[in-house]
Short mmCIF file of C-alpha atoms and ligand atoms in Angstrom, two decimals:
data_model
loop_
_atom_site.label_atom_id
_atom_site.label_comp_id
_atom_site.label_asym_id
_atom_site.label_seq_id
_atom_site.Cartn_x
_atom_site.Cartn_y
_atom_site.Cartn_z
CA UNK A 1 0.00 0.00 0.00
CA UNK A 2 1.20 3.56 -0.77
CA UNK A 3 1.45 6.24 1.61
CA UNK A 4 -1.33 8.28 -0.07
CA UNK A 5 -3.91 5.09 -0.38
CA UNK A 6 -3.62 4.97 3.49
CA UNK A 7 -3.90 8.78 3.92
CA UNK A 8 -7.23 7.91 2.02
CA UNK A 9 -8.12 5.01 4.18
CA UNK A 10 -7.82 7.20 6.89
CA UNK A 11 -9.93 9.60 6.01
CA UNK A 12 -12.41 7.12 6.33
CA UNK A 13 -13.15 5.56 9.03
CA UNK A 14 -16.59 4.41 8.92
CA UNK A 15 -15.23 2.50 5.86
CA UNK A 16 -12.64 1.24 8.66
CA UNK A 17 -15.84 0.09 11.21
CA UNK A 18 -17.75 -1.27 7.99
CA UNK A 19 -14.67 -3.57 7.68
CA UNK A 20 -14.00 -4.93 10.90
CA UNK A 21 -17.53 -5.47 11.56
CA UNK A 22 -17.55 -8.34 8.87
CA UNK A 23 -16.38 -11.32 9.66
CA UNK A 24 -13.16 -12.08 7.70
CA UNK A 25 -14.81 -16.07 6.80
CA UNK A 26 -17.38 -14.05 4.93
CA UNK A 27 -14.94 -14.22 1.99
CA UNK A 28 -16.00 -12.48 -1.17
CA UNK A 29 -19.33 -11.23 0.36
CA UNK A 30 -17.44 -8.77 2.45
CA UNK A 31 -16.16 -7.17 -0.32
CA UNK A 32 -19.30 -7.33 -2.53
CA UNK A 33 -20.91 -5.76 0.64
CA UNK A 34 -18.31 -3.00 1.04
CA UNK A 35 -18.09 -2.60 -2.68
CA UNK A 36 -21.41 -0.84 -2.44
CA UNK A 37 -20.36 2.09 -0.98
CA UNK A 38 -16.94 2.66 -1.97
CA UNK A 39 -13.84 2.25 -4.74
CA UNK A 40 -11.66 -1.14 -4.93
CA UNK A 41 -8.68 0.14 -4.04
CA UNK A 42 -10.11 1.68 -0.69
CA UNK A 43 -12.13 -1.50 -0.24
CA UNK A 44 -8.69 -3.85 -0.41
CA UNK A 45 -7.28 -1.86 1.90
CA UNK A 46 -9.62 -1.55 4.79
CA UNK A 47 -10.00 -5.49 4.75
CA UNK A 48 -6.71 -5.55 5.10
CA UNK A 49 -5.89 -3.07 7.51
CA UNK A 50 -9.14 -4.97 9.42
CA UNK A 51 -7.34 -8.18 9.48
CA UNK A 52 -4.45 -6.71 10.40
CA UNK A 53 -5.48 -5.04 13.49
CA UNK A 54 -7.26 -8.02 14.09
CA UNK A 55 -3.65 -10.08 14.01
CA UNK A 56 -2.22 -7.03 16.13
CA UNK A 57 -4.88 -7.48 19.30
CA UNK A 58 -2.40 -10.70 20.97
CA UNK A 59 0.26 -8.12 21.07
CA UNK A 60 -1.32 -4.34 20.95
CA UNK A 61 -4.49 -5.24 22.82
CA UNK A 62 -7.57 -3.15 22.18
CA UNK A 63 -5.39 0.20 21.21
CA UNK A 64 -4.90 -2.55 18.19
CA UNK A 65 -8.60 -1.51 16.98
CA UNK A 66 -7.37 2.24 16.47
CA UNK A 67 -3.93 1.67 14.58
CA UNK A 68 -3.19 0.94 11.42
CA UNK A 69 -0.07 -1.71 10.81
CA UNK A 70 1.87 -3.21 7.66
CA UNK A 71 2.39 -7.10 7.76
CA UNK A 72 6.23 -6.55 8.52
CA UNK A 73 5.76 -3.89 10.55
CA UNK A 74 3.42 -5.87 12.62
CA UNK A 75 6.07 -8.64 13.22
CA UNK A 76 8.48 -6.92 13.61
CA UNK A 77 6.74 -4.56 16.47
CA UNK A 78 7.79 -4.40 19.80
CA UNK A 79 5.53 -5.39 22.51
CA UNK A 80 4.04 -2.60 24.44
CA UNK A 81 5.35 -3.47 27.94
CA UNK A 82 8.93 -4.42 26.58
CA UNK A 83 8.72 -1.19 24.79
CA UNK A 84 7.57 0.73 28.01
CA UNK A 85 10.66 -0.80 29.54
CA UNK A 86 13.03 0.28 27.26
CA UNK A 87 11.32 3.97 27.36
CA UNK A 88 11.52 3.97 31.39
CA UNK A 89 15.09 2.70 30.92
CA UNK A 90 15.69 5.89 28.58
CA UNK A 91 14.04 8.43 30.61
CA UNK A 92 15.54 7.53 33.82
CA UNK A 93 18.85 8.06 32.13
CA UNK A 94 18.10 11.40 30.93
CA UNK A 95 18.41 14.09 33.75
CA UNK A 96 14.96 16.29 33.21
CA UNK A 97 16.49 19.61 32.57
CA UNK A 98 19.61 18.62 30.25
CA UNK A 99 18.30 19.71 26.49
CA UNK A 100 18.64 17.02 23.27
CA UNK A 101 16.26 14.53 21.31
CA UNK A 102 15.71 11.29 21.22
CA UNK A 103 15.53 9.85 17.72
CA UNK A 104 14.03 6.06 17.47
CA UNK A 105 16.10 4.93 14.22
CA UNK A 106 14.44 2.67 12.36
CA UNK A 107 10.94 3.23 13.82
CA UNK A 108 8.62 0.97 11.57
CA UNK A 109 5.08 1.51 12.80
CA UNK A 110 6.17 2.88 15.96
CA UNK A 111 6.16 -0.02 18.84
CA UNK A 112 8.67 1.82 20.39
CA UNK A 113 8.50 5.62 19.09
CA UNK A 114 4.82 5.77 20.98
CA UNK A 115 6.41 4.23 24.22
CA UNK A 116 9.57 6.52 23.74
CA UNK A 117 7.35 9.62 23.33
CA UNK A 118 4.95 8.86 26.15
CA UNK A 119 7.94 8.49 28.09
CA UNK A 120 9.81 11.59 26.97
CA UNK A 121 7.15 14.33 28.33
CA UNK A 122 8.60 17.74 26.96
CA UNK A 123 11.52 16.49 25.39
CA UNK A 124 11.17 15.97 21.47
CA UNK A 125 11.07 12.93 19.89
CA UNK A 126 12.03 11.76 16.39
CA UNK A 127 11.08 8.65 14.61
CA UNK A 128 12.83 7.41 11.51
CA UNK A 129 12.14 4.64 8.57
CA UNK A 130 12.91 4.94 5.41
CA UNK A 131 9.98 2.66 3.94
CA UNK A 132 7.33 5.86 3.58
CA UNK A 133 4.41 3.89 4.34
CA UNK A 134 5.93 2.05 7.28
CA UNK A 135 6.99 6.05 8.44
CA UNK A 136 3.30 7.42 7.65
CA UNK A 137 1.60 4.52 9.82
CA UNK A 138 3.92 5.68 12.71
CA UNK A 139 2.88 9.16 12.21
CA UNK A 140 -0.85 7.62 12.12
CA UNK A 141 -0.01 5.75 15.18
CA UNK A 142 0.91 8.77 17.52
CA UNK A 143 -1.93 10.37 16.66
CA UNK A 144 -4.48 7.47 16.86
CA UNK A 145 -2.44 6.96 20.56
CA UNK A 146 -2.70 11.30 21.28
CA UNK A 147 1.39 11.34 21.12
CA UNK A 148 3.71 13.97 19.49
CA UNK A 149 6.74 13.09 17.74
CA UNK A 150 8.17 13.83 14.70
CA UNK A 151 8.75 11.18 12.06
CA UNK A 152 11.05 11.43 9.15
CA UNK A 153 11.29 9.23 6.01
CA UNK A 154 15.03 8.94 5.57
CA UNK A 155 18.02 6.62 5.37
CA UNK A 156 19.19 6.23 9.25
CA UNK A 157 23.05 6.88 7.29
CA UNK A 158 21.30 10.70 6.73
CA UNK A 159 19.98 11.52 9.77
CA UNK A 160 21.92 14.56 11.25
CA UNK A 161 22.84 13.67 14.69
CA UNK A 162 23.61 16.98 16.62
CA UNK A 163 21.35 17.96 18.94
CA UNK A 164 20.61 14.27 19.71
CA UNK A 165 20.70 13.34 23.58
CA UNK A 166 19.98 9.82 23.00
CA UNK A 167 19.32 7.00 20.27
CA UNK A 168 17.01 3.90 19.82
CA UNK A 169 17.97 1.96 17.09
CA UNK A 170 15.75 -1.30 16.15
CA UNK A 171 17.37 -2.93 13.06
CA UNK A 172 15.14 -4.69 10.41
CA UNK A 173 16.41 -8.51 10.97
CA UNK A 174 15.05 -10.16 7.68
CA UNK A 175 17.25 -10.61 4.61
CA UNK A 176 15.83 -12.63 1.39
CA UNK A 177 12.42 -12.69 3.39
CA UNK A 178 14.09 -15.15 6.09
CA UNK A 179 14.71 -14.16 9.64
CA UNK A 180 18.39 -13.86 10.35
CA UNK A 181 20.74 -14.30 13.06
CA UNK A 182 24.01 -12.90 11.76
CA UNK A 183 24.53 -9.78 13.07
CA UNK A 184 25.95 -8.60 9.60
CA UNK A 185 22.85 -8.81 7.88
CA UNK A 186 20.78 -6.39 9.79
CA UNK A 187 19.87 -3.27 8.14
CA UNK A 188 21.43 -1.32 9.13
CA UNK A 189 24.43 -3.80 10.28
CA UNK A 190 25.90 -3.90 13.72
CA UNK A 191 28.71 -1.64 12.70
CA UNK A 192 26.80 1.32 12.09
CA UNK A 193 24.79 0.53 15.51
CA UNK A 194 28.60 1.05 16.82
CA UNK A 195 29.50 4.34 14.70
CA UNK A 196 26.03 5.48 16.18
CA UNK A 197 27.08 4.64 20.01
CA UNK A 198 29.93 6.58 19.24
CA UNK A 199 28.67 9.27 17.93
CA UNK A 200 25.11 9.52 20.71
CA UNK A 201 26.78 7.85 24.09
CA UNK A 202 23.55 7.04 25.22
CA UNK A 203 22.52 4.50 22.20
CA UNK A 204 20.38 1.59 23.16
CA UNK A 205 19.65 -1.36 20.31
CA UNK A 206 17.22 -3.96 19.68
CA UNK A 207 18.85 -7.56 18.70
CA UNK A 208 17.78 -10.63 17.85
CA UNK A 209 17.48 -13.07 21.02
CA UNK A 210 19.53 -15.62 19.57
CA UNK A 211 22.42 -13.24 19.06
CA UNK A 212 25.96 -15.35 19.79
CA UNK A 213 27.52 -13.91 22.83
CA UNK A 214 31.12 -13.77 20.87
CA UNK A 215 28.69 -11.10 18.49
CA UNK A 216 28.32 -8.52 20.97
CA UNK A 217 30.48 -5.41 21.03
CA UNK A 218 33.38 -4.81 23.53
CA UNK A 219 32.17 -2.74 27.02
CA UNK A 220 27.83 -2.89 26.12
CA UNK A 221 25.18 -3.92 28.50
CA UNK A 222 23.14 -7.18 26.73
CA UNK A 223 19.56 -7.33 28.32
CA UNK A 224 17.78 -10.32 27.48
CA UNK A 225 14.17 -9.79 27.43
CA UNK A 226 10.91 -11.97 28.21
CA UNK A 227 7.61 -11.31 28.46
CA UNK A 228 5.22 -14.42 30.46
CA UNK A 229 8.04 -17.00 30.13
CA UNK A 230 8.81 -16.53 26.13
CA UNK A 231 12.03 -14.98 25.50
CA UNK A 232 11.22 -11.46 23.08
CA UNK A 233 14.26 -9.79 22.55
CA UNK A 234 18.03 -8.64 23.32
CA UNK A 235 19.13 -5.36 24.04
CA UNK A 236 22.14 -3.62 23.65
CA UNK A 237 22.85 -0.66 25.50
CA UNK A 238 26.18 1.05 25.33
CA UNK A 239 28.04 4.49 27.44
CA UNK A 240 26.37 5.39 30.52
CA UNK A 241 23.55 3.22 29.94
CA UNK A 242 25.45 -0.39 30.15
CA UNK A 243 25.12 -0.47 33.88
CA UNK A 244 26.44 -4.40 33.35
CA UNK A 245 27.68 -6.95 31.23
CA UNK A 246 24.66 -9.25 31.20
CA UNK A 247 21.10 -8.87 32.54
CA UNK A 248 17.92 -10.89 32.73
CA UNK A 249 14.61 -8.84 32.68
CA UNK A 250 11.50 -10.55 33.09
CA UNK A 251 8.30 -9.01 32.28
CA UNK A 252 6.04 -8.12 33.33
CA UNK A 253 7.55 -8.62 37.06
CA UNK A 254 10.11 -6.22 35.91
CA UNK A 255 12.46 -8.75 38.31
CA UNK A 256 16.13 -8.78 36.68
CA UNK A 257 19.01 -10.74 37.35
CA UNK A 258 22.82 -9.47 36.15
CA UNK A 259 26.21 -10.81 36.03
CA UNK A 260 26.52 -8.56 39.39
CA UNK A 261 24.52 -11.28 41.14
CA UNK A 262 27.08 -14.05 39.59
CA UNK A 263 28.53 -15.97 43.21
CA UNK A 264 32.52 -15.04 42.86
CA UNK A 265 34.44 -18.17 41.00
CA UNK A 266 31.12 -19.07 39.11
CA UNK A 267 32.18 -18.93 36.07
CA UNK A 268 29.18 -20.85 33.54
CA UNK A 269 30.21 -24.70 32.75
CA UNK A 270 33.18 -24.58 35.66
CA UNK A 271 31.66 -26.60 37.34
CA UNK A 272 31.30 -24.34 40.71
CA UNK A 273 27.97 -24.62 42.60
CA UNK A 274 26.98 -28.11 41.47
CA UNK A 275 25.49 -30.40 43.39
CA UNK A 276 23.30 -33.27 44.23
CA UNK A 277 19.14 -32.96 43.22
CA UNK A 278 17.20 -31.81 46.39
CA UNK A 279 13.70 -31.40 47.16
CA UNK A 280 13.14 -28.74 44.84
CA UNK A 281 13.82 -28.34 40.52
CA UNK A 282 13.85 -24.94 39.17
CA UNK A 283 13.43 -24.52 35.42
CA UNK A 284 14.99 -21.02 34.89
CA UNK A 285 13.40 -18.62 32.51
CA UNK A 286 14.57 -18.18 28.76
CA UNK A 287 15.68 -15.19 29.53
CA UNK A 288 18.31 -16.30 32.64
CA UNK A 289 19.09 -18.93 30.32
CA UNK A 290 20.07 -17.09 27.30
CA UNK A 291 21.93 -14.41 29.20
CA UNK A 292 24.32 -16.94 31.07
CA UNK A 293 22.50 -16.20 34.17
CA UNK A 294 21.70 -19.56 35.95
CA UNK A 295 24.00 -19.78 38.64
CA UNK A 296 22.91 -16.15 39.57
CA UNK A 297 19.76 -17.37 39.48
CA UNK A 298 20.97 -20.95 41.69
CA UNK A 299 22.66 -18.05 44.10
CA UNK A 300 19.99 -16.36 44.94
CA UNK A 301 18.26 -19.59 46.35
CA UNK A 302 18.52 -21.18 49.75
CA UNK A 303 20.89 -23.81 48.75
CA UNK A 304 20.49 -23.38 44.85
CA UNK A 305 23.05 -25.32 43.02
CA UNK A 306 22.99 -26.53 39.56
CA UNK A 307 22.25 -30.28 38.59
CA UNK A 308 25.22 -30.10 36.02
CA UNK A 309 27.56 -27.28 34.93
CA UNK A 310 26.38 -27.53 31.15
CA UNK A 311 22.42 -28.02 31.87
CA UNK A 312 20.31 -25.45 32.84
CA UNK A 313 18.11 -27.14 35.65
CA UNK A 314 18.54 -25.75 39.11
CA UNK A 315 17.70 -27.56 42.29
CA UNK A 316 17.69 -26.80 46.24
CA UNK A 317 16.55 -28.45 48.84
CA UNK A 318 13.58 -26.26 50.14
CA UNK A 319 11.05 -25.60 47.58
CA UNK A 320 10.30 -22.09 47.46
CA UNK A 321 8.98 -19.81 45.00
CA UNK A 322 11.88 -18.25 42.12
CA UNK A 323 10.53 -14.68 40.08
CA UNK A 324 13.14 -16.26 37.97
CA UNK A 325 11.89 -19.72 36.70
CA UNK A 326 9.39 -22.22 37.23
CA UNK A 327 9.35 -24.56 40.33
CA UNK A 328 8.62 -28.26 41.04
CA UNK A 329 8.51 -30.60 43.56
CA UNK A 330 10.85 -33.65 42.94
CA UNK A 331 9.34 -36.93 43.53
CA UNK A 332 11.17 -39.49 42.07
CA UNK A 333 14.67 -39.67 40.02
CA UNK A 334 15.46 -42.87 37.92
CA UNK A 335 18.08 -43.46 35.71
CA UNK A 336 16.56 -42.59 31.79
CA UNK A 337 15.11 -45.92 30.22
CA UNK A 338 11.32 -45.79 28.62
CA UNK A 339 10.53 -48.95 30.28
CA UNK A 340 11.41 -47.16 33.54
CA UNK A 341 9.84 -44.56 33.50
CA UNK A 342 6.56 -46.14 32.16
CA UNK A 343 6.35 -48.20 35.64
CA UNK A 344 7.05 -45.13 37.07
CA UNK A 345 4.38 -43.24 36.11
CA UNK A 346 1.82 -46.35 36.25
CA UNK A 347 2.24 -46.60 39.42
CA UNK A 348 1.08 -43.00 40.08
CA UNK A 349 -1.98 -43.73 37.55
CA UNK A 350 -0.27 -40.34 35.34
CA UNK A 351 -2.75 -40.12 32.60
CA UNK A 352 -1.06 -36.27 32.07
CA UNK A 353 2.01 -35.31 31.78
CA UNK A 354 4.43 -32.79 31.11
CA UNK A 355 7.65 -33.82 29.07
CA UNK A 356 10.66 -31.46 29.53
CA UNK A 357 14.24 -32.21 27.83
CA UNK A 358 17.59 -30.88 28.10
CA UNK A 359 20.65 -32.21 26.47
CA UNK A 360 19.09 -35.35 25.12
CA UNK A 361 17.88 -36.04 21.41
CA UNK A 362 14.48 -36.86 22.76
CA UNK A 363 11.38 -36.02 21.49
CA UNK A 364 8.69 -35.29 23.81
CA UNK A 365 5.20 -36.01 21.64
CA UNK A 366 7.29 -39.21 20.40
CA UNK A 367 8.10 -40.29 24.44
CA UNK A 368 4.48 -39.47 25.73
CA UNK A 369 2.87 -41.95 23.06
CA UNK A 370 5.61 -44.89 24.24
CA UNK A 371 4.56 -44.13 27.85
CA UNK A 372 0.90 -44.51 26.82
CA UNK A 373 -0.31 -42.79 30.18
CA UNK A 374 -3.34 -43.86 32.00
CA UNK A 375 -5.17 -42.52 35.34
CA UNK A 376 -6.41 -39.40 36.75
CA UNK A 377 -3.06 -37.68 37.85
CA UNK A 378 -1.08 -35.32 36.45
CA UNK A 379 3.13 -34.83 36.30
CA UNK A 380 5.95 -33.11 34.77
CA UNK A 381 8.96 -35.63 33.93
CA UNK A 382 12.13 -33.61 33.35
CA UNK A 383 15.31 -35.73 31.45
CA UNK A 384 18.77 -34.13 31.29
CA UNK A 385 21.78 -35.57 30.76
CA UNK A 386 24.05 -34.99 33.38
CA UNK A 387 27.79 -36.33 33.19
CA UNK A 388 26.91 -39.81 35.27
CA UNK A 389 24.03 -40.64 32.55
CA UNK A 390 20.82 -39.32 31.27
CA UNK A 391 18.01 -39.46 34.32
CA UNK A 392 14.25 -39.03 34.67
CA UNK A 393 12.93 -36.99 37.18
CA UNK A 394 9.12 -37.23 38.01
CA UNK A 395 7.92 -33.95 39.88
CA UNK A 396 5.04 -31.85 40.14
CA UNK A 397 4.56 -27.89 39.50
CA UNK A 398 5.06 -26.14 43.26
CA UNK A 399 1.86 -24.50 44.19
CA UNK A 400 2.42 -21.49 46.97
CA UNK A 401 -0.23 -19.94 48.24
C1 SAM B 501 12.47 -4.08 13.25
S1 SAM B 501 11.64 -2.81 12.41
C2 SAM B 501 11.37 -1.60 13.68
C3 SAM B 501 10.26 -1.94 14.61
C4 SAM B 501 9.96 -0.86 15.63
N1 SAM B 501 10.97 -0.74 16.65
C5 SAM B 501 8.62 -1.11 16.30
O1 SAM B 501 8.59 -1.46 17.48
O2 SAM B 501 7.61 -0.97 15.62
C6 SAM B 501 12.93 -2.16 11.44
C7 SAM B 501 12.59 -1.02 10.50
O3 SAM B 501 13.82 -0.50 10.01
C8 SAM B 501 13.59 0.08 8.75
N2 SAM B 501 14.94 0.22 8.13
C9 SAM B 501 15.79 -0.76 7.76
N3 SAM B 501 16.93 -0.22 7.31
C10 SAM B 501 16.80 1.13 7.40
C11 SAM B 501 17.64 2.24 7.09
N4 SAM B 501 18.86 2.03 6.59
N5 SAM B 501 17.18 3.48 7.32
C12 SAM B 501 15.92 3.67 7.83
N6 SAM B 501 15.09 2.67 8.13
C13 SAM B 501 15.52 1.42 7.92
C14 SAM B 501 12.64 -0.87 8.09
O4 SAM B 501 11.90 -0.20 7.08
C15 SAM B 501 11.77 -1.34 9.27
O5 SAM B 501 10.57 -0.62 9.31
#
């Protein structure tokens, strides 16, 4: 869609309501219906834009009904909390009364320029893309959401940077229509995210979650990012923003872990703070995980210790709640065989359960049919390999009250 078609679109919006009243399985009737009243081209577009907004409620919620969204720009949108963090990060960093902008560099449809402009109360706020319709939803986006910033259709190479008192930059992360994980191949690449962190000392940037560790530059702050248990993003913030080397933020506790609450000597895979299973198992979230986090996570409990310096199960002997990860109760731990484990969970009459792996090529749909379970209760059965042998451990989720 061109910019001006969805100046035109907007200009209409009980064309807008017409469309997301109808059911999207009514198919070609929709459009016959719609057709009635007005042209083709506006007609395409409002079902579109309807099923798009539609798409965008799981992650906008019902401000989803007033915004308007491109397919890419859609995907590729931050999530409104995780964007609220990042904007809270940003304006606790700038002092109230010091004078600049913030520019949002590659803005898309504005995920993060509306959170970085609610955030940024007087100070002025610039959004850039250089796809003009992407830029013109943004703009359509602050005002649908009452925000003021500026957005500017431009290469992020062009933008003049003086004047700038900090910089979001949010990469596109698709090349050849695939999603990519090497750093080079974001647009813009990694290196000009450095040349801009150079240039505006306070430079956050958005990154894939799977970025390598060996990927990230010398002296930044990496923020690994979750929102209810599934691991969103990375963030990399550089100058006086990179507080740390490596944090954990889980949302929407807000509760963050960092390589500040590492026990001294743990280094990850040494080997230091393992121990024996206890009462308790701790599954840590994604976000620990990815960030190298566990035995921060294993330090901050009563007797945390990991199972195995290369798997990321924690366990402790007194089960108590974790913001960090999920806990269960251990009940049984048997040496890995099917036929095993089967008996096992007979016994309990386990007609439900849970399969978990780590560091075994075991597939969990494939296991569950070979257990063929039977009875009224309900488990989770976490394998791992650990260096003595793969085990089986039967537990159930903790409950607190
Ligand atoms: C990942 S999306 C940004 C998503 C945004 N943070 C949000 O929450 O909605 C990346 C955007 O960067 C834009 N882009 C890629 N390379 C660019 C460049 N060199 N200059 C300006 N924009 C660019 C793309 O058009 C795309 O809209």
């Amino acid at each position: 869609m061109d910019p001006s078609l969805l100046d035109r679109l907007a200009a209409v919006p009980a064309l807008l309501a017409a469309a997301a009243a109808l059911p999207a399985s009514s198919g070609a009737s929709r459009v016959e219906r719609l057709r009635r009243d007005w042209p083709a081209d506006l007609v395409a577009a409002a079902l579109t834009q309807a099923d798009l907004r539609a798409r965008a409620v799981a992650k906008f919620g019902d401000a989803a009904a007033a915004m308007y969204f491109t397919p890419d720009g859609l995907e590729q949108s931050s999530r409104p909390p995780v964007a609220l963090h990042r904007a809270t990060r940003f304006a606790a960093a700038l002092p109230f009364a010091s004078a600049g902008s913030v520019v949002d560099l590659c803005c898309g449809i504005g995920g993060d320029l509306l959170a970085l402009a609610a955030a940024a109360g007087d100070r002025a706020v610039l959004g850039v893309d250089r796809d003009p319709t992407t830029a013109r939803t943004a703009e359509l986006n602050l005002a649908a959401a009452g925000l003021v910033a500026d957005v500017q259709c431009a290469d992020v190479a062009d933008v003049a940077l003086n004047g700038v008192a900090a910089a979001f930059i949010d990469p596109a992360r698709r090349s050849s229509g695939r999603r990519t994980f090497d750093p080079a191949a974001y647009s813009p690449s990694l290196s000009f995210v450095s040349s801009l962190a150079a240039a505006v000392p306070l430079t956050a940037a958005k990154v894939a979650p799977g970025i390598p560790h060996e990927a990230l530059p010398d002296g930044v702050e990496a923020e690994w990012v979750s929102w209810r248990g599934e691991l969103k993003e990375a963030a990399l913030w550089f100058g006086p923003f990179a507080a740390v080397a490596r944090r954990a933020t889980l949302l929407p506790s807000g509760a963050s872990l960092t390589d500040a609450d590492l026990p001294a000597g743990a280094v990850p895979g040494s080997g230091a703070l393992v121990g024996e299973i206890g009462a308790a198992l701790y599954e840590p979230d994604p976000a620990v995980i990815r960030s190298g986090l566990v035995a921060a996570m294993a330090a901050g409990l009563p007797g945390g210790r990991l199972l195995d310096p290369h798997i990321a199960y924690i366990t402790a002997d007194t089960v108590v709640p974790s913001v960090f990860g999920a806990c269960f109760v251990v009940e049984d731990v048997l040496p890995y065989s099917v036929r095993r484990l089967k008996e096992a969970l007979r016994a309990r009459q386990v007609g439900t359960v849970e399969i978990k792996v780590r560091g075994l090529d075991i597939d969990p749909s494939a296991l569950r049919k070979s257990l063929q379970p039977r009875g009224d209760a309900s488990r989770t059965v976490l394998l791992a390999r650990l260096d003595t042998g793969p085990i089986a451990i039967i537990a159930q989720r903790a409950v607190f009250a």
